[in-house]
Amino acid sequence: ENLKSLNEQRALAAEEENRVIVDHMPVWLNMTNTTRCNLSCIMCNQAYGRIDTIQMEPEIYQQIVREFYPFLRTVQLTAIGEPMMTPHLPSLIDDMLRDGVSLEMVTNGTLMKGDRLLEMLAAVASQVIISLDGATAATFNSIREGADFDTILSNIERFNQFRFARP
């Protein structure tokens, strides 16, 4: 924690002073572990085959954990793709919990299932954004092919049960 605090202080000082050259490590990291997605949404390039499906190699991930996690406050999973499709997600969450790193993610909410996983997510997540592209089931289901509006709402309710049970 002390290393994270010192790093954050350096980052804030560098930002305040508008430095071009900084002497700190990142405090926030966006990490794309996979570009896979389980849906075909009308507005997404992935649905049209314009995004290659790739996954981060385990060795690269372990290097990030070794070199960055001691300094990081927050990791955001996946800039494109569905973060809940990250290979070995429970293991990644264990790494975050062990190293005091919080999780941010934007998800389609379809894979937020299973009490153990939801409990882990509630323990580590500082921000979970669930994409809902419509206020009615008909609109949502027409946009997010492969998803079901009512299932997503149920997944959100179940996640919130774990989240609200935490201090």
Coordinates of N, CA and C in Angstrom, one line a residue:
E1 N 0.8 -1.2 0.0 CA 0.0 0.0 0.0 C 0.9 1.3 0.0
N2 N 2.0 1.2 0.7 CA 2.8 2.4 0.8 C 3.4 2.7 -0.6
L3 N 3.8 1.7 -1.3 CA 4.3 1.8 -2.7 C 3.2 2.5 -3.6
K4 N 2.0 2.0 -3.5 CA 0.9 2.5 -4.3 C 0.7 4.0 -3.9
S5 N 0.7 4.3 -2.6 CA 0.5 5.7 -2.2 C 1.6 6.6 -2.7
L6 N 2.8 6.2 -2.6 CA 4.0 7.0 -3.1 C 3.9 7.2 -4.6
N7 N 3.5 6.2 -5.3 CA 3.4 6.3 -6.7 C 2.3 7.2 -7.1
E8 N 1.1 7.1 -6.4 CA 0.0 8.0 -6.7 C 0.4 9.5 -6.4
Q9 N 1.1 9.7 -5.3 CA 1.5 11.1 -4.9 C 2.4 11.6 -6.1
R10 N 3.3 10.8 -6.6 CA 4.2 11.3 -7.7 C 3.4 11.6 -8.9
A11 N 2.4 10.7 -9.2 CA 1.5 10.9 -10.4 C 0.7 12.2 -10.3
L12 N 0.2 12.4 -9.1 CA -0.6 13.7 -8.9 C 0.3 14.9 -9.0
A13 N 1.5 14.8 -8.4 CA 2.4 16.0 -8.5 C 2.8 16.2 -10.0
A14 N 3.1 15.2 -10.7 CA 3.4 15.4 -12.1 C 2.3 16.0 -12.9
E15 N 1.1 15.5 -12.6 CA -0.1 16.1 -13.3 C -0.3 17.6 -13.0
E16 N -0.2 17.9 -11.7 CA -0.4 19.2 -11.2 C 0.7 20.2 -11.8
E17 N 1.9 19.7 -12.0 CA 3.0 20.5 -12.6 C 3.1 20.4 -14.1
N18 N 2.1 19.7 -14.7 CA 2.1 19.5 -16.2 C 3.5 19.0 -16.7
R19 N 4.1 18.1 -16.0 CA 5.4 17.6 -16.4 C 5.3 16.8 -17.7
V20 N 6.3 16.9 -18.6 CA 6.4 16.1 -19.8 C 7.0 14.8 -19.5
I21 N 8.0 14.8 -18.6 CA 8.7 13.6 -18.1 C 8.3 13.4 -16.7
V22 N 7.8 12.1 -16.4 CA 7.3 11.8 -15.1 C 8.2 10.7 -14.5
D23 N 8.1 10.6 -13.2 CA 8.9 9.6 -12.4 C 8.1 8.6 -11.6
H24 N 6.9 8.3 -12.2 CA 6.0 7.4 -11.6 C 5.5 6.3 -12.6
M25 N 5.0 5.3 -12.0 CA 4.4 4.2 -12.8 C 2.9 4.6 -12.9
P26 N 2.2 3.9 -13.8 CA 0.7 4.2 -14.0 C 0.0 3.8 -12.7
V27 N -1.1 4.6 -12.4 CA -1.9 4.2 -11.3 C -3.2 3.6 -11.8
W28 N -3.5 3.7 -13.1 CA -4.7 3.1 -13.7 C -4.2 2.5 -15.0
L29 N -4.7 1.3 -15.3 CA -4.2 0.6 -16.5 C -5.4 0.0 -17.2
N30 N -5.6 0.2 -18.5 CA -6.5 -0.5 -19.3 C -5.8 -1.7 -19.9
M31 N -6.4 -2.9 -19.7 CA -5.7 -4.1 -20.1 C -6.7 -5.0 -20.9
T32 N -6.4 -5.2 -22.2 CA -7.3 -6.0 -23.0 C -6.7 -7.4 -23.0
N33 N -7.4 -8.3 -22.3 CA -7.0 -9.7 -22.2 C -7.6 -10.5 -23.3
T34 N -8.7 -10.0 -23.8 CA -9.4 -10.7 -24.9 C -10.2 -9.7 -25.7
T35 N -10.3 -9.9 -27.0 CA -11.2 -9.1 -27.9 C -12.5 -9.9 -28.2
R36 N -12.6 -11.1 -27.6 CA -13.8 -11.9 -27.9 C -15.1 -11.3 -27.3
C37 N -16.2 -11.6 -27.9 CA -17.5 -11.2 -27.4 C -18.5 -12.3 -27.7
N38 N -19.5 -12.4 -26.8 CA -20.5 -13.4 -27.0 C -21.8 -12.9 -27.7
L39 N -21.8 -11.6 -28.1 CA -22.9 -11.0 -28.7 C -22.6 -10.5 -30.1
S40 N -23.6 -10.2 -30.9 CA -23.5 -9.5 -32.2 C -24.4 -8.3 -32.1
C41 N -23.8 -7.2 -31.8 CA -24.6 -5.9 -31.6 C -24.5 -5.1 -32.9
I42 N -25.7 -4.5 -33.2 CA -25.8 -3.8 -34.5 C -24.8 -2.7 -34.7
M43 N -24.3 -2.1 -33.6 CA -23.4 -0.9 -33.7 C -21.9 -1.3 -33.5
C44 N -21.6 -2.6 -33.4 CA -20.2 -3.0 -33.1 C -19.5 -3.6 -34.3
N45 N -18.3 -3.1 -34.5 CA -17.5 -3.7 -35.6 C -17.3 -5.2 -35.5
Q46 N -17.3 -5.7 -34.3 CA -17.0 -7.1 -34.1 C -18.1 -7.9 -34.7
A47 N -19.3 -7.5 -34.7 CA -20.4 -8.2 -35.3 C -20.3 -8.4 -36.8
Y48 N -19.5 -7.5 -37.4 CA -19.3 -7.5 -38.8 C -17.9 -8.1 -39.2
G49 N -17.2 -8.7 -38.3 CA -16.0 -9.4 -38.5 C -14.8 -8.4 -38.8
R50 N -14.9 -7.2 -38.3 CA -13.9 -6.2 -38.5 C -12.8 -6.2 -37.4
I51 N -13.0 -7.0 -36.3 CA -12.1 -7.0 -35.2 C -11.6 -8.4 -35.1
D52 N -10.2 -8.6 -35.1 CA -9.6 -9.9 -35.0 C -9.8 -10.3 -33.5
T53 N -10.1 -11.6 -33.4 CA -10.2 -12.2 -32.0 C -8.8 -12.6 -31.5
I54 N -8.4 -11.9 -30.5 CA -7.1 -12.2 -29.9 C -7.2 -12.3 -28.4
Q55 N -6.3 -13.0 -27.8 CA -6.2 -13.1 -26.4 C -4.8 -12.8 -25.9
M56 N -4.6 -12.2 -24.8 CA -3.3 -11.9 -24.2 C -2.6 -13.2 -23.8
E57 N -1.4 -13.3 -24.2 CA -0.6 -14.5 -23.8 C -0.4 -14.5 -22.3
P58 N -0.5 -15.6 -21.6 CA -0.3 -15.7 -20.2 C 1.0 -15.1 -19.7
E59 N 2.1 -15.2 -20.5 CA 3.4 -14.7 -20.1 C 3.3 -13.1 -20.0
I60 N 2.6 -12.5 -21.0 CA 2.5 -11.1 -21.0 C 1.7 -10.6 -19.8
Y61 N 0.6 -11.4 -19.5 CA -0.2 -11.0 -18.3 C 0.6 -11.1 -17.0
Q62 N 1.4 -12.2 -16.9 CA 2.2 -12.3 -15.7 C 3.2 -11.2 -15.5
Q63 N 3.8 -10.8 -16.7 CA 4.7 -9.7 -16.7 C 4.1 -8.4 -16.2
I64 N 2.8 -8.1 -16.6 CA 2.1 -7.0 -16.2 C 1.8 -7.0 -14.7
V65 N 1.5 -8.2 -14.2 CA 1.2 -8.3 -12.8 C 2.5 -8.0 -12.0
R66 N 3.6 -8.6 -12.4 CA 4.9 -8.4 -11.7 C 5.3 -6.9 -11.7
E67 N 5.2 -6.3 -12.9 CA 5.8 -5.0 -13.1 C 4.9 -3.8 -12.7
F68 N 3.6 -4.0 -12.9 CA 2.6 -2.9 -12.7 C 1.8 -3.0 -11.4
Y69 N 1.3 -4.2 -11.0 CA 0.4 -4.4 -9.9 C 0.9 -3.8 -8.6
P70 N 2.2 -3.8 -8.3 CA 2.6 -3.2 -7.1 C 2.3 -1.7 -7.0
F71 N 2.2 -1.0 -8.2 CA 2.0 0.4 -8.2 C 0.5 0.8 -8.5
L72 N -0.2 -0.1 -9.2 CA -1.6 0.3 -9.7 C -2.6 0.4 -8.6
R73 N -3.5 1.3 -8.8 CA -4.7 1.3 -8.0 C -5.9 0.6 -8.7
T74 N -5.9 0.7 -10.0 CA -7.1 0.2 -10.8 C -6.7 -0.4 -12.1
V75 N -7.3 -1.5 -12.4 CA -7.2 -2.1 -13.8 C -8.6 -2.1 -14.4
Q76 N -8.7 -1.6 -15.6 CA -9.9 -1.7 -16.4 C -9.7 -2.8 -17.4
L77 N -10.5 -3.8 -17.4 CA -10.4 -4.9 -18.3 C -11.1 -4.6 -19.7
T78 N -10.4 -4.8 -20.7 CA -10.9 -4.8 -22.1 C -11.4 -3.5 -22.6
A79 N -10.7 -3.0 -23.6 CA -11.1 -1.8 -24.3 C -12.1 -2.2 -25.4
I80 N -12.0 -3.4 -25.9 CA -13.0 -3.9 -26.9 C -13.1 -5.4 -26.6
G81 N -14.3 -5.9 -26.8 CA -14.6 -7.2 -26.4 C -15.4 -7.3 -25.1
E82 N -15.7 -8.5 -24.6 CA -16.5 -8.7 -23.4 C -15.5 -9.1 -22.3
P83 N -15.3 -8.2 -21.3 CA -14.3 -8.6 -20.2 C -14.7 -9.8 -19.4
M84 N -15.9 -10.2 -19.4 CA -16.3 -11.4 -18.7 C -15.9 -12.7 -19.5
M85 N -15.4 -12.5 -20.7 CA -14.8 -13.6 -21.5 C -13.3 -13.7 -21.3
T86 N -12.8 -12.9 -20.4 CA -11.3 -13.0 -20.1 C -11.0 -14.4 -19.7
P87 N -10.0 -15.0 -20.3 CA -9.6 -16.4 -19.8 C -9.2 -16.3 -18.4
H88 N -9.6 -17.3 -17.6 CA -9.2 -17.5 -16.2 C -9.5 -16.3 -15.4
L89 N -10.7 -15.7 -15.6 CA -11.1 -14.5 -14.9 C -11.0 -14.6 -13.4
P90 N -11.5 -15.7 -12.8 CA -11.4 -15.8 -11.3 C -9.9 -15.7 -10.8
S91 N -9.0 -16.2 -11.6 CA -7.6 -16.1 -11.2 C -7.1 -14.7 -11.3
L92 N -7.5 -13.9 -12.3 CA -7.2 -12.5 -12.5 C -7.7 -11.7 -11.3
I93 N -8.9 -12.0 -10.9 CA -9.5 -11.3 -9.8 C -8.8 -11.7 -8.5
D94 N -8.3 -12.9 -8.4 CA -7.5 -13.3 -7.2 C -6.2 -12.4 -7.2
D95 N -5.6 -12.2 -8.3 CA -4.4 -11.4 -8.4 C -4.7 -10.0 -8.0
M96 N -5.8 -9.4 -8.4 CA -6.2 -8.1 -8.0 C -6.4 -8.0 -6.5
L97 N -7.2 -8.9 -6.0 CA -7.4 -8.9 -4.5 C -6.1 -9.0 -3.7
R98 N -5.3 -9.9 -4.2 CA -4.0 -10.1 -3.5 C -3.1 -8.8 -3.5
D99 N -3.1 -8.1 -4.6 CA -2.2 -7.0 -4.8 C -3.0 -5.7 -4.6
G100 N -4.2 -5.7 -4.1 CA -4.9 -4.5 -3.7 C -5.2 -3.6 -4.9
V101 N -5.5 -4.2 -6.0 CA -5.9 -3.5 -7.3 C -7.4 -3.6 -7.5
S102 N -8.1 -2.5 -7.7 CA -9.5 -2.6 -8.0 C -9.8 -2.7 -9.5
L103 N -11.0 -3.2 -9.7 CA -11.4 -3.5 -11.1 C -12.4 -2.5 -11.6
E104 N -12.3 -2.1 -12.8 CA -13.3 -1.3 -13.5 C -13.6 -2.1 -14.8
M105 N -14.9 -2.2 -15.2 CA -15.2 -2.8 -16.4 C -16.5 -2.4 -17.0
V106 N -16.6 -2.4 -18.3 CA -17.8 -2.2 -19.0 C -18.2 -3.5 -19.6
T107 N -19.3 -4.0 -19.3 CA -19.7 -5.4 -19.7 C -21.1 -5.3 -20.3
N108 N -21.4 -6.4 -21.1 CA -22.8 -6.5 -21.6 C -23.7 -7.2 -20.6
G109 N -23.1 -7.7 -19.5 CA -23.9 -8.2 -18.4 C -24.4 -9.6 -18.6
T110 N -24.2 -10.2 -19.7 CA -24.8 -11.5 -20.0 C -24.1 -12.6 -19.2
L111 N -22.8 -12.5 -18.9 CA -22.1 -13.5 -18.3 C -21.8 -13.3 -16.8
M112 N -22.5 -12.4 -16.2 CA -22.4 -12.1 -14.8 C -23.3 -13.1 -14.1
K113 N -22.8 -14.3 -14.0 CA -23.5 -15.4 -13.4 C -22.7 -16.2 -12.4
G114 N -23.3 -16.9 -11.5 CA -22.6 -17.8 -10.6 C -22.2 -17.0 -9.4
D115 N -22.7 -17.5 -8.2 CA -22.5 -16.8 -7.0 C -21.0 -16.6 -6.6
R116 N -20.1 -17.6 -6.9 CA -18.7 -17.4 -6.5 C -18.1 -16.2 -7.3
L117 N -18.4 -16.2 -8.6 CA -17.8 -15.2 -9.5 C -18.4 -13.8 -9.1
L118 N -19.7 -13.7 -8.9 CA -20.3 -12.5 -8.5 C -19.8 -12.0 -7.2
E119 N -19.6 -12.9 -6.2 CA -19.0 -12.5 -4.9 C -17.6 -11.9 -5.1
M120 N -16.8 -12.6 -6.0 CA -15.4 -12.1 -6.3 C -15.5 -10.7 -6.9
L121 N -16.4 -10.5 -7.9 CA -16.5 -9.2 -8.6 C -16.9 -8.2 -7.6
A122 N -17.8 -8.5 -6.7 CA -18.2 -7.5 -5.7 C -17.1 -7.1 -4.8
A123 N -16.2 -8.0 -4.5 CA -15.1 -7.7 -3.6 C -14.0 -6.9 -4.3
V124 N -13.9 -6.9 -5.6 CA -12.8 -6.2 -6.2 C -13.2 -5.0 -7.1
A125 N -14.5 -5.0 -7.5 CA -14.9 -4.0 -8.5 C -15.1 -2.6 -7.8
S126 N -14.5 -1.6 -8.4 CA -14.8 -0.2 -8.0 C -15.8 0.4 -8.9
Q127 N -15.9 -0.1 -10.1 CA -16.9 0.4 -11.1 C -17.2 -0.7 -12.1
V128 N -18.5 -1.0 -12.2 CA -19.0 -1.9 -13.2 C -20.1 -1.2 -14.0
I129 N -19.9 -1.0 -15.3 CA -20.8 -0.4 -16.1 C -21.4 -1.5 -17.0
I130 N -22.8 -1.6 -17.0 CA -23.4 -2.6 -17.8 C -24.2 -1.8 -19.0
S131 N -23.8 -2.2 -20.2 CA -24.4 -1.5 -21.4 C -25.8 -2.0 -21.6
L132 N -26.7 -1.1 -21.5 CA -28.1 -1.3 -21.8 C -28.6 -0.4 -22.9
D133 N -28.7 -0.9 -24.1 CA -29.0 -0.1 -25.2 C -30.5 -0.1 -25.5
G134 N -31.3 0.3 -24.5 CA -32.7 0.4 -24.7 C -33.4 0.2 -23.4
A135 N -34.5 0.9 -23.2 CA -35.3 0.9 -21.9 C -36.4 -0.2 -21.9
T136 N -36.5 -0.9 -23.1 CA -37.5 -1.9 -23.1 C -36.9 -3.2 -23.7
A137 N -37.4 -4.3 -23.4 CA -36.9 -5.6 -23.8 C -36.9 -5.6 -25.4
A138 N -37.9 -5.2 -26.0 CA -38.0 -5.2 -27.5 C -36.8 -4.4 -28.1
T139 N -36.6 -3.2 -27.6 CA -35.5 -2.4 -28.2 C -34.2 -3.0 -27.9
F140 N -33.9 -3.3 -26.6 CA -32.6 -3.9 -26.2 C -32.3 -5.2 -27.0
N141 N -33.3 -6.1 -27.0 CA -33.0 -7.4 -27.7 C -32.8 -7.2 -29.2
S142 N -33.4 -6.2 -29.8 CA -33.2 -6.0 -31.2 C -31.8 -5.4 -31.5
I143 N -31.2 -4.8 -30.5 CA -29.8 -4.2 -30.7 C -28.7 -5.1 -30.3
R144 N -28.9 -5.8 -29.2 CA -27.9 -6.7 -28.7 C -28.3 -8.2 -29.0
E145 N -28.0 -8.6 -30.2 CA -28.3 -9.9 -30.7 C -27.6 -11.0 -29.8
G146 N -28.4 -11.9 -29.2 CA -27.8 -12.9 -28.4 C -28.0 -12.6 -26.9
A147 N -28.5 -11.4 -26.6 CA -28.7 -11.1 -25.2 C -30.2 -11.1 -24.9
D148 N -30.6 -11.1 -23.7 CA -32.0 -11.0 -23.3 C -32.1 -10.0 -22.2
F149 N -32.9 -9.0 -22.4 CA -33.1 -7.9 -21.5 C -33.4 -8.3 -20.0
D150 N -34.4 -9.2 -19.9 CA -34.8 -9.7 -18.6 C -33.7 -10.4 -17.9
T151 N -32.9 -11.2 -18.6 CA -31.8 -11.9 -18.0 C -30.7 -11.0 -17.5
I152 N -30.5 -9.9 -18.3 CA -29.5 -8.9 -17.9 C -29.9 -8.2 -16.6
L153 N -31.2 -7.9 -16.5 CA -31.7 -7.2 -15.3 C -31.6 -8.2 -14.1
S154 N -31.9 -9.4 -14.3 CA -31.7 -10.4 -13.2 C -30.3 -10.5 -12.8
N155 N -29.4 -10.5 -13.8 CA -27.9 -10.6 -13.4 C -27.5 -9.4 -12.6
I156 N -28.0 -8.2 -13.0 CA -27.7 -7.0 -12.2 C -28.2 -7.1 -10.8
E157 N -29.4 -7.5 -10.7 CA -30.0 -7.7 -9.3 C -29.2 -8.7 -8.5
R158 N -28.8 -9.8 -9.0 CA -28.0 -10.7 -8.3 C -26.6 -10.2 -7.9
F159 N -26.0 -9.5 -8.8 CA -24.7 -8.9 -8.5 C -24.9 -7.9 -7.4
N160 N -25.9 -7.1 -7.5 CA -26.2 -6.1 -6.4 C -26.4 -6.7 -5.1
Q161 N -26.9 -7.9 -5.0 CA -27.1 -8.5 -3.7 C -25.7 -8.8 -3.1
F162 N -24.8 -9.2 -3.9 CA -23.4 -9.4 -3.3 C -22.7 -8.0 -3.0
R163 N -23.0 -7.1 -3.9 CA -22.3 -5.8 -3.7 C -22.9 -5.1 -2.4
F164 N -24.1 -5.1 -2.2 CA -24.7 -4.4 -1.1 C -24.5 -5.2 0.2
A165 N -24.1 -6.5 0.1 CA -23.8 -7.2 1.3 C -22.4 -6.9 1.9
R166 N -21.6 -6.2 1.1 CA -20.2 -5.8 1.5 C -20.3 -4.5 2.3
P167 N -19.2 -4.4 3.1 CA -19.2 -3.1 3.9 C -19.0 -1.9 3.1

